[in-house]
Coordinates of C-alpha atoms in Angstrom, one line a residue:
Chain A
X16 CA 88.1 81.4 120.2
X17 CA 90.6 83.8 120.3
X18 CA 89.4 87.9 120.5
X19 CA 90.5 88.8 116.7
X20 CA 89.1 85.6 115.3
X21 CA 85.8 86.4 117.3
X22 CA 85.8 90.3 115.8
X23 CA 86.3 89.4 112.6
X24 CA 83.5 86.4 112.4
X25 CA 81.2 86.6 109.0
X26 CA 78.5 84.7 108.2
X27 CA 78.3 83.1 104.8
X28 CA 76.4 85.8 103.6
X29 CA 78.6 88.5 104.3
X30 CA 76.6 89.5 107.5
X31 CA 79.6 90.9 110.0
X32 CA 80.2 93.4 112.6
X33 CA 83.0 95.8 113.2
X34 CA 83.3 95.3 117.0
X35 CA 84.6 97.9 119.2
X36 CA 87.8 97.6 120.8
X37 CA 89.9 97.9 117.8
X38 CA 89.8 101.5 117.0
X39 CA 91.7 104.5 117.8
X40 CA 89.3 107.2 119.3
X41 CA 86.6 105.6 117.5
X42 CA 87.5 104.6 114.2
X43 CA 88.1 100.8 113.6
X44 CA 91.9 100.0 112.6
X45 CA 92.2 99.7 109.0
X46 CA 94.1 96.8 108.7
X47 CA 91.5 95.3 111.5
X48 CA 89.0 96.2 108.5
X49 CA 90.6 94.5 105.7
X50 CA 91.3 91.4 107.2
X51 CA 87.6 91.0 108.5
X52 CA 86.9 91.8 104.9
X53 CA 89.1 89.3 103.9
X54 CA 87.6 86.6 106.0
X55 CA 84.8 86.9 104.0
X56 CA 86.7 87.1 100.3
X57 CA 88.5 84.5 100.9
X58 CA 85.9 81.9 101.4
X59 CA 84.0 83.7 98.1
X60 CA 87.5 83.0 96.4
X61 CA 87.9 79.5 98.3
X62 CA 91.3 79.8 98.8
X63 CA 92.9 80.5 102.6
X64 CA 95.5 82.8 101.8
X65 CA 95.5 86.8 100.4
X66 CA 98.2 87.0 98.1
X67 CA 97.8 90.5 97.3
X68 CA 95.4 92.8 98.8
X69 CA 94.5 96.2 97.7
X70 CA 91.7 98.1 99.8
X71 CA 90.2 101.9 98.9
X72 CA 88.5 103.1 102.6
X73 CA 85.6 105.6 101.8
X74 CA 84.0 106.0 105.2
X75 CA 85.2 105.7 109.0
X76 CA 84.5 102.5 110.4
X77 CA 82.6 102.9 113.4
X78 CA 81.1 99.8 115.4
X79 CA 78.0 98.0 114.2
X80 CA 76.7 95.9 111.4
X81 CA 78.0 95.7 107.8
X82 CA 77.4 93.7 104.6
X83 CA 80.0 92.5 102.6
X84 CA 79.9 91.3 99.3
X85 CA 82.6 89.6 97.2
X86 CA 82.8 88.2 93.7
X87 CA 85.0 86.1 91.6
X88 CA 86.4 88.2 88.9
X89 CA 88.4 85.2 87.9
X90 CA 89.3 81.7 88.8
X91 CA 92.9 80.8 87.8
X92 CA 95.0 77.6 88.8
X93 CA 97.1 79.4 91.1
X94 CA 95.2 82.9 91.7
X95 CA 91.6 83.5 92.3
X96 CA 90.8 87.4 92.0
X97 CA 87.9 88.6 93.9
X98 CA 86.5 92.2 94.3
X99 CA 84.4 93.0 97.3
X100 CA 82.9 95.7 99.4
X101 CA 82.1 96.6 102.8
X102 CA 78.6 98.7 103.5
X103 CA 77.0 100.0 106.2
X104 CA 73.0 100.7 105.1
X105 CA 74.0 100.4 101.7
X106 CA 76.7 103.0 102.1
X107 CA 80.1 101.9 100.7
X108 CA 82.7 102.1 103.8
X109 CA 85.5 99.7 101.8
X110 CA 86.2 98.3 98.2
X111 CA 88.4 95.8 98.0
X112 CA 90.1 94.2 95.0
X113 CA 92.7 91.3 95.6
X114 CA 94.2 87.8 94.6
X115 CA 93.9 84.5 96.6
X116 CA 96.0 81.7 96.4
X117 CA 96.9 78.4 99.0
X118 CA 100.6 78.9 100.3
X119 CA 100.3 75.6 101.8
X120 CA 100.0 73.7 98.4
X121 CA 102.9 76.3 96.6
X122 CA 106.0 74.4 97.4
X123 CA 107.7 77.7 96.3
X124 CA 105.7 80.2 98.6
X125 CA 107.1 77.1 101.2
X126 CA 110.7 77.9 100.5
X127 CA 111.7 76.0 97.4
X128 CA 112.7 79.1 94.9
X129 CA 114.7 81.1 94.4
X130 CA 115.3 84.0 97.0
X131 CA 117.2 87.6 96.9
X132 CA 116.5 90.5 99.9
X133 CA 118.5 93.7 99.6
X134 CA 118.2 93.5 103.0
X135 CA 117.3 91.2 106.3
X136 CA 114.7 91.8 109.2
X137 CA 114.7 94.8 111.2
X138 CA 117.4 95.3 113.4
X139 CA 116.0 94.7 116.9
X140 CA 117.3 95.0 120.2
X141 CA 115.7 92.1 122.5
X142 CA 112.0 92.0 123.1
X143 CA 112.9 93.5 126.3
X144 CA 114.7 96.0 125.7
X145 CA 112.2 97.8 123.1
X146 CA 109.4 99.5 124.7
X147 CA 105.7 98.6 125.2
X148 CA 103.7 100.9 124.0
X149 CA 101.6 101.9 126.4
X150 CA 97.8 103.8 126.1
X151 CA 98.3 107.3 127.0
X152 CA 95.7 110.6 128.2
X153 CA 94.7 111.9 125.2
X154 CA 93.0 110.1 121.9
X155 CA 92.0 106.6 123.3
X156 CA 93.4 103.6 121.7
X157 CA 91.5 100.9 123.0
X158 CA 93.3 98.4 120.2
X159 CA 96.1 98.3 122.5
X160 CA 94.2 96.1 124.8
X161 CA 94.6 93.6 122.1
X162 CA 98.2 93.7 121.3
X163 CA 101.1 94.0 122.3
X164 CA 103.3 96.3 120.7
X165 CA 107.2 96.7 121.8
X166 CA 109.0 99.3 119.5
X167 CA 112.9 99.6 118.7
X168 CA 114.0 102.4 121.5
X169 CA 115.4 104.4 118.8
X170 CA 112.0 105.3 117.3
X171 CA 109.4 105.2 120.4
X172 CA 110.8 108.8 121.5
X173 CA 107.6 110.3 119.8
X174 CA 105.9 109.3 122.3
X175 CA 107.3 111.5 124.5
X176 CA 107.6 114.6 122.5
X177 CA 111.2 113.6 121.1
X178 CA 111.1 112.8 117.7
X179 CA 113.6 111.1 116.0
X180 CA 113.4 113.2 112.8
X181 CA 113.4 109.6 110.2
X182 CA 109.7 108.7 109.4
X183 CA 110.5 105.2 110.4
X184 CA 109.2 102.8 113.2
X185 CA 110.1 99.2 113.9
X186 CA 109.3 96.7 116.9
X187 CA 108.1 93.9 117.3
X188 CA 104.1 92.3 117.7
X189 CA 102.1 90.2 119.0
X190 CA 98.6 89.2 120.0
X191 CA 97.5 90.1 123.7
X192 CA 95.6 86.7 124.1
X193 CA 98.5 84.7 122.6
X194 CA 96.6 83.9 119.0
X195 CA 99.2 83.0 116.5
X196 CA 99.8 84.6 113.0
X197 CA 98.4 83.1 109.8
X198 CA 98.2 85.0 106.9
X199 CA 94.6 86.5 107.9
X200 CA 96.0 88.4 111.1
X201 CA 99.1 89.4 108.5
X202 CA 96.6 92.1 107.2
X203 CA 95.8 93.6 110.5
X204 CA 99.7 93.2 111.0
X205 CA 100.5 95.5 108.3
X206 CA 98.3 98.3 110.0
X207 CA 98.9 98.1 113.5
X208 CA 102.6 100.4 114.5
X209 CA 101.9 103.7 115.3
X210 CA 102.5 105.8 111.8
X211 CA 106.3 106.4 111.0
X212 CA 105.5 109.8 110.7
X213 CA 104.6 110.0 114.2
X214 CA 108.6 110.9 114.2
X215 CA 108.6 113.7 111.8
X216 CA 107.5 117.3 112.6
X217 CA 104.3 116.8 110.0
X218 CA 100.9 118.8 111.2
X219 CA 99.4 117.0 113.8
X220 CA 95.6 115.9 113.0
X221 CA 93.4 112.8 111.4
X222 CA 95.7 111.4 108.9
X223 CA 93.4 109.3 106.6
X224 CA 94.0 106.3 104.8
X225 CA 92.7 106.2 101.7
X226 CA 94.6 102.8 100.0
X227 CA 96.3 100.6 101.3
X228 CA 97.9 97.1 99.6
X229 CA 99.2 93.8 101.3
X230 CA 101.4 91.5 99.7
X231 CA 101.9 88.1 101.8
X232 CA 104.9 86.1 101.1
X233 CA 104.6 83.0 103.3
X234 CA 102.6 81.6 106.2
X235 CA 104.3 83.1 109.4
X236 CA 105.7 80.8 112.2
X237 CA 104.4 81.2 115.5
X238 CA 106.3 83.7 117.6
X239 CA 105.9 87.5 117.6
X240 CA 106.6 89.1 114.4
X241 CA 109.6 91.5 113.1
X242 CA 107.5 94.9 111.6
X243 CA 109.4 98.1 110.0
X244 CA 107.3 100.7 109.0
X245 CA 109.1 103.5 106.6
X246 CA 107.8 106.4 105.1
X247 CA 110.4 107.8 102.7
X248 CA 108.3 110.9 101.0
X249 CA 105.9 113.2 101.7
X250 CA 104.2 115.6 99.0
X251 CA 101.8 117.0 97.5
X252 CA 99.6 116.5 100.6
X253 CA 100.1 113.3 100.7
X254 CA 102.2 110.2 101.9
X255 CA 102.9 106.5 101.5
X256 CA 103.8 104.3 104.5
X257 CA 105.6 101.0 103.4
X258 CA 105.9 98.3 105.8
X259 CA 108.2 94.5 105.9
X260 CA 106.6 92.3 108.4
X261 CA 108.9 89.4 109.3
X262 CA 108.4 86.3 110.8
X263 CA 110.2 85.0 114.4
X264 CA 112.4 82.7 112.2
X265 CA 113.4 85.7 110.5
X266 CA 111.3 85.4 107.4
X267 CA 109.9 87.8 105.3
X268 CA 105.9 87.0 104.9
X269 CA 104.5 90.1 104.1
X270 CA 105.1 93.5 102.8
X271 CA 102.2 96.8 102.8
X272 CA 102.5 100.0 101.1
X273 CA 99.5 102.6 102.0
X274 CA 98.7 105.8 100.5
X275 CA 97.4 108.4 103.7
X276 CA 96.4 112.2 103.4
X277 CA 98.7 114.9 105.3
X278 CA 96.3 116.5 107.9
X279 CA 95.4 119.7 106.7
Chain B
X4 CA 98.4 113.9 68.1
X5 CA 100.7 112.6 69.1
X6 CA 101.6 108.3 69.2
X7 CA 101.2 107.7 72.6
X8 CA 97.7 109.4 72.4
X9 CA 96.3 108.1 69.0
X10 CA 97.0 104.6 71.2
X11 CA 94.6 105.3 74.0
X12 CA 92.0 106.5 72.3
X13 CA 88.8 105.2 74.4
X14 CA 85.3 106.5 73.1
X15 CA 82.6 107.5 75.3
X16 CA 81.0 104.0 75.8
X17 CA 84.2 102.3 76.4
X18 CA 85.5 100.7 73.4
X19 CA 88.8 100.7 72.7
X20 CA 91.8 99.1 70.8
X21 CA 95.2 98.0 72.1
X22 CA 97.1 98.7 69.4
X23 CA 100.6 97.0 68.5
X24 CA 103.7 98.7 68.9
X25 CA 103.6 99.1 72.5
X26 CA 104.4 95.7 73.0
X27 CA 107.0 93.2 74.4
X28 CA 107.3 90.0 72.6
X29 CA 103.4 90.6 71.8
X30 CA 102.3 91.3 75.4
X31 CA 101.5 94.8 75.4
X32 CA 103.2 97.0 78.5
X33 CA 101.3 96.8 81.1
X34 CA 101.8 100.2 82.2
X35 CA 100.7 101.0 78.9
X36 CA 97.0 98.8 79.1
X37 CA 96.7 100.7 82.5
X38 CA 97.1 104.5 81.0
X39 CA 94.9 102.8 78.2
X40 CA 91.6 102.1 80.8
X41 CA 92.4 105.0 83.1
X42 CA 91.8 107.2 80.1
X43 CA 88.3 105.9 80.3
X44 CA 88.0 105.9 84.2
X45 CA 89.3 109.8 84.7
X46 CA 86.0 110.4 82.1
X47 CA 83.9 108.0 84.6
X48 CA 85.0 109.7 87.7
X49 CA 85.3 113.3 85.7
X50 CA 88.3 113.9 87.9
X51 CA 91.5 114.5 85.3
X52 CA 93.9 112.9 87.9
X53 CA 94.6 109.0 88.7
X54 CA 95.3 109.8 92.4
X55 CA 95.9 106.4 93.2
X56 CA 94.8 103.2 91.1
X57 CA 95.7 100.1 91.2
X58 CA 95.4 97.2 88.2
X59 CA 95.0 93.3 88.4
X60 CA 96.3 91.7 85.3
X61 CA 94.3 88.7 84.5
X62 CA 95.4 87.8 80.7
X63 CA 98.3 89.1 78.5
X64 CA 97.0 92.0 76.1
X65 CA 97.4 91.2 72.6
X66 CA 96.7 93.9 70.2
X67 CA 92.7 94.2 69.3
X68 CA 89.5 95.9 70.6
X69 CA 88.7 95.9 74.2
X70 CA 85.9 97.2 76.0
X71 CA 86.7 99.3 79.3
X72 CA 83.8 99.7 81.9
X73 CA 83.8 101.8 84.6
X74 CA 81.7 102.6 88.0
X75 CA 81.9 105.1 90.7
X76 CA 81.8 103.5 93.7
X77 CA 81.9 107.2 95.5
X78 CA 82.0 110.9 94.3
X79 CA 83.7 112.1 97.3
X80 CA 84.8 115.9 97.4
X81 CA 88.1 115.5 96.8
X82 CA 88.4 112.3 95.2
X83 CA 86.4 109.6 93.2
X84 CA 86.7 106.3 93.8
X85 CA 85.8 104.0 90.7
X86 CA 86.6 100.6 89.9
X87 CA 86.8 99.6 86.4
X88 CA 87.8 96.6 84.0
X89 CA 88.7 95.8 80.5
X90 CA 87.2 93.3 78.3
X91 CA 87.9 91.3 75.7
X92 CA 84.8 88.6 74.1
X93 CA 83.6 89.0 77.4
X94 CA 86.9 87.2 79.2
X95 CA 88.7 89.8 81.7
X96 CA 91.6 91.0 80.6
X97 CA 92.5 93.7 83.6
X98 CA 90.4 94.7 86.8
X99 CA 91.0 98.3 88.3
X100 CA 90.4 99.9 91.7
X101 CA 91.4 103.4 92.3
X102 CA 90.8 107.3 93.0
X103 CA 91.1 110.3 90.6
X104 CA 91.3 113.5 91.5
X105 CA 92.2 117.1 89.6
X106 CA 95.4 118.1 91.2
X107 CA 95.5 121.3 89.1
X108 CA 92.4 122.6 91.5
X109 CA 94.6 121.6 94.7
X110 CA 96.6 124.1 96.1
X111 CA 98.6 121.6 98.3
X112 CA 99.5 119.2 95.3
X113 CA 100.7 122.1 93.4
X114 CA 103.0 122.2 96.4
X115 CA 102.1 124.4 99.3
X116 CA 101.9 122.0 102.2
X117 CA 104.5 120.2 104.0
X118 CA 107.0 118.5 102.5
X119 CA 109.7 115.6 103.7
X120 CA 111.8 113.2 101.9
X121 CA 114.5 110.7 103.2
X122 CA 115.9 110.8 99.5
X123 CA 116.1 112.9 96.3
X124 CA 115.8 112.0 92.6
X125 CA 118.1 109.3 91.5
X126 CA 121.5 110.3 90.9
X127 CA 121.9 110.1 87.1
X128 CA 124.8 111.5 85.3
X129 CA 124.0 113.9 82.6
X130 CA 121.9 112.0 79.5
X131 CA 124.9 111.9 76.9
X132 CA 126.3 109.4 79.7
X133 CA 123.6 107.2 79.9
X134 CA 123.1 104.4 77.7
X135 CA 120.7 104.3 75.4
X136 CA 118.2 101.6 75.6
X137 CA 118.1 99.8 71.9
X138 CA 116.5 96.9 70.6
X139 CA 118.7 93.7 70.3
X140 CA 118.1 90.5 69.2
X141 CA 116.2 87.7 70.5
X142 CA 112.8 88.9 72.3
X143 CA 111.1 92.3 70.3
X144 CA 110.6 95.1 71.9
X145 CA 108.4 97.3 69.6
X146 CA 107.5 99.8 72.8
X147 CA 111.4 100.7 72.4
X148 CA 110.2 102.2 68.9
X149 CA 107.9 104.5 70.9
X150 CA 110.0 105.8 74.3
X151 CA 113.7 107.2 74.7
X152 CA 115.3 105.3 77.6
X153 CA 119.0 105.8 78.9
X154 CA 119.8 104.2 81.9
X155 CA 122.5 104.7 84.5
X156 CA 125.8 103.2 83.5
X157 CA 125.7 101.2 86.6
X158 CA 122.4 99.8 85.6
X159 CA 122.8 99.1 82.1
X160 CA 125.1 95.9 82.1
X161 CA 122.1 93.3 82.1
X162 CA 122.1 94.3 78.3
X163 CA 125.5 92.7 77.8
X164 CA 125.6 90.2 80.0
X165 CA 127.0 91.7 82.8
X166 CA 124.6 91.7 85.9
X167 CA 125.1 94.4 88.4
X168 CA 124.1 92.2 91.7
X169 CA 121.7 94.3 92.9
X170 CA 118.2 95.0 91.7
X171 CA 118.1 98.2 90.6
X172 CA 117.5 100.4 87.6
X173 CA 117.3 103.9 87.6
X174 CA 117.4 106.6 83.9
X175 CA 115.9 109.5 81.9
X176 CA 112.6 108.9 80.3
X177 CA 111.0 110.5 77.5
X178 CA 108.7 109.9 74.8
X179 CA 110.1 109.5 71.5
X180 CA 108.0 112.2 69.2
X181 CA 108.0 114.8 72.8
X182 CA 105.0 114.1 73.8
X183 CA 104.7 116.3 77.4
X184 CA 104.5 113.6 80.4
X185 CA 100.6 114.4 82.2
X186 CA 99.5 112.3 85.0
X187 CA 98.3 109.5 82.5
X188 CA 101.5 109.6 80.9
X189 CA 102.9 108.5 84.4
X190 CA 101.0 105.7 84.6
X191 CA 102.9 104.5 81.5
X192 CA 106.2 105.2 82.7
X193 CA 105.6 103.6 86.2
X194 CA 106.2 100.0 84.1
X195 CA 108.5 101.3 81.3
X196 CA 111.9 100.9 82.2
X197 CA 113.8 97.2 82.0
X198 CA 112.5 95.2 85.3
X199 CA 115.1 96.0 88.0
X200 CA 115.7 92.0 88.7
X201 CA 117.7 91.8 85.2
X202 CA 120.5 92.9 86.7
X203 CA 120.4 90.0 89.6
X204 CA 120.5 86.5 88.5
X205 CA 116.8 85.2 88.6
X206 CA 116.0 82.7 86.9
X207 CA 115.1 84.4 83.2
X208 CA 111.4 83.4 81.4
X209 CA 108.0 85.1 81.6
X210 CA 108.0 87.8 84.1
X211 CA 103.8 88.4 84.7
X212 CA 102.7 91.0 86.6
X213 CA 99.9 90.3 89.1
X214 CA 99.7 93.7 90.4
X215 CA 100.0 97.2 89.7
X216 CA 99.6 100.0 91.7
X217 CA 100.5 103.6 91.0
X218 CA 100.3 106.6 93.3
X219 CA 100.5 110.2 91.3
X220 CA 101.9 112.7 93.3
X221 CA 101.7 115.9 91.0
X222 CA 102.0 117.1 87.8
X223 CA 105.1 116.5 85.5
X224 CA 106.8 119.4 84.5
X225 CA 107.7 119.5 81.0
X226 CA 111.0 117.4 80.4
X227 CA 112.1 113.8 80.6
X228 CA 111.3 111.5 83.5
X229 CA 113.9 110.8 85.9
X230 CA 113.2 107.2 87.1
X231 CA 114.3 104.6 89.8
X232 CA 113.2 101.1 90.3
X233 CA 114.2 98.9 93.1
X234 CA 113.3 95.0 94.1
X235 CA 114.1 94.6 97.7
X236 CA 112.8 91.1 97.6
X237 CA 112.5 88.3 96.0
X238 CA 111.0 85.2 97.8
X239 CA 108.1 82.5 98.2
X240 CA 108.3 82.5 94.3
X241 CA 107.1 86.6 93.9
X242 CA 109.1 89.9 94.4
X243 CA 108.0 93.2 94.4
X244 CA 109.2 96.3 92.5
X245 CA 108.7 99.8 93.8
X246 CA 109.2 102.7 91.5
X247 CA 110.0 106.3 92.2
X248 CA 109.4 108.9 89.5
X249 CA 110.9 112.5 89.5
X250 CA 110.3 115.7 86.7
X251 CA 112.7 117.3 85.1
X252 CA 112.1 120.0 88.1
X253 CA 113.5 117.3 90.6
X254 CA 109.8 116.9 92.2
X255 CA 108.3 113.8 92.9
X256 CA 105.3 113.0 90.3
X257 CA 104.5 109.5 91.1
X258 CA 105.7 106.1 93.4
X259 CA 104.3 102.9 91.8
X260 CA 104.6 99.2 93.6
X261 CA 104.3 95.3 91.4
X262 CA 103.8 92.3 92.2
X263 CA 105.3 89.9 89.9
X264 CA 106.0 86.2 89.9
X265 CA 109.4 84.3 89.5
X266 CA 109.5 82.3 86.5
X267 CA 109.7 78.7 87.3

């Protein structure tokens, strides 16, 4: 049993617990959140694979018990849309709303159709040139006992007080314990850089999510995976955060787009 | 009242009519059906402003009555979250999960906070430039009866037969009697330009559209749209189509994101 397939078990009844170690000073990683969600929708749906993903976070998710719920909103040859929720006492902490499909049993979502990209992976120096990002004084970020996270040089300066002044961060990722990707740790994936803004001079401070959407395009192969996280406009006291995730064989297999709140 | 109005009338317990004319080939817009059932969700949530809402499409909309329900899922301060779904003989037609908000009672929407972009409105030349979007033969395209469009020059070879190469299609927006643009109206307009992957050479057919999801960033100022949408990539038999929308006062109003499938 690998430590995110363990933190992200569910009964069939929708009985789960967020476990601790995947927060950042205290509150459970969203993306963490959605795929343990997820692992419960997708068994409602009976299909293995999230095709598209959309979840609405209404309360922190601290450790502890939760109940999650899922229905079938409709059944369709290749798609199967669920809704579902995530409560804590019968407090909402999560709404869900999504499509499952099997990628396996697509010979197209295999590679068989037709294919266009404006553009390829993110362009990344070798794994050992990026650097690890490290846990630092300050907020605790105990999720980065569980991964391992190597950004592109060019945008880890935030760490260090130097900003690069482009709201964009890229590296590559991987689990700590060695678990390969499937389409379920794609969620988690697609929430688990450090925020792009991180390199712009936007006031510091909670930054929450409130929406955030996979879409996976194909079952990664093992190896770490290729992430690029942009964020291209803030306003109005709010920004999006889009992010490719690519696969080690240089394949795109998922893409996110979230919807945060500018710390006030 | 004007047309675009008259066609989203909802009444207080949610019935409704999608009415014909805002159609292509007999599937009505779907940027249109969502403006349609937010009208009823913003009078659920009693917040004037879809914040950020997201729409499943489960079944093309032909023109007849609907019913739209709505629930609060939670009445936060600043937003309220509600999922929703339309209805027709009981079958779903569209499910809904988003947040509305009133962004005229928001001093940092009207645009006080911080503010960063990587990139401006889309470089249009003036309107008399652009080419008017008119019906042709072949598939009918009633909505073109209701909405001015005039797309970049670069953009608008598709119509003739002459593909650009890269997905992209940017223009000036407006309705045709003048209606103002609101936040619902922006909904619309998030799904009313030609899809971006005419001008690359996809395989043509049925385009559906899984997904939807729009993010409102403020309130349009009086004026055509200036609009941009994108595909970046088109693989494992989907592609996605992100969509920026600018006012006539060259500020952001809304970013939308699809899911589509390639026709097979």
């Amino acid at each position: 049993m690998t430590e995110f397939d363990d933190a992200t078990q569910v009964d069939p009844t929708g009985s789960a617990c967020i476990e601790p170690g995947w927060d950042i000073g205290g509150h459970a990683n969203g993306g963490y959140l959605i795929a343990l969600a997820a692992r419960h929708l997708r068994a409602v749906a009976g299909r293995p694979d999230p095709i598209t993903l959309t979840a609405h976070f209404l309360a922190p998710g601290t450790p502890g018990p939760v109940a999650i719920d899922g229905e079938v909103l409709k059944a369709g040859r290749r798609l199967v849309t669920v809704s579902g929720a995530v409560r804590r006492d019968g407090r909402p902490m999560m709404h869900l709303l999504g499509a499952f499909g099997d990628l396996a049993d697509d010979p197209v979502a295999a590679g068989g159709g037709f294919e266009w990209h404006a553009s390829g992976p993110p362009d990344l120096p070798p794994m050992d040139d990026c650097v690890l990002r490290a846990k630092r004084p300050g907020i605790p970020v105990p999720l980065l006992d569980r991964i391992d996270v190597r950004l592109r040089p060019a945008d880890a300066g935030f760490a260090t007080g130097q900003r690069s002044g482009v709201a964009e961060v890229a590296g590559y990722l991987a689990f700590d314990d060695g678990r390969p990707w499937d389409t379920l740790g794609l969620l988690f994936a697609c929430d688990a850089l450090p925020p792009a803004v991180f390199n712009i001079d936007m006031p510091e401070g909670w930054v929450p999510t409130v929406e955030l959407t996979v879409h996976v395009r194909g079952v990664p192969r093992p190896g770490p995976l290729r992430c690029a996280f942009v964020t291209r406009h803030v306003s109005g006291g709010r920004f999006e955060t889009d992010g490719e995730v690519w696969d080690s064989g240089g394949r795109l297999v998922a893409l996110s787009r979230q919807m945060a709140m500018v710390p006030r």
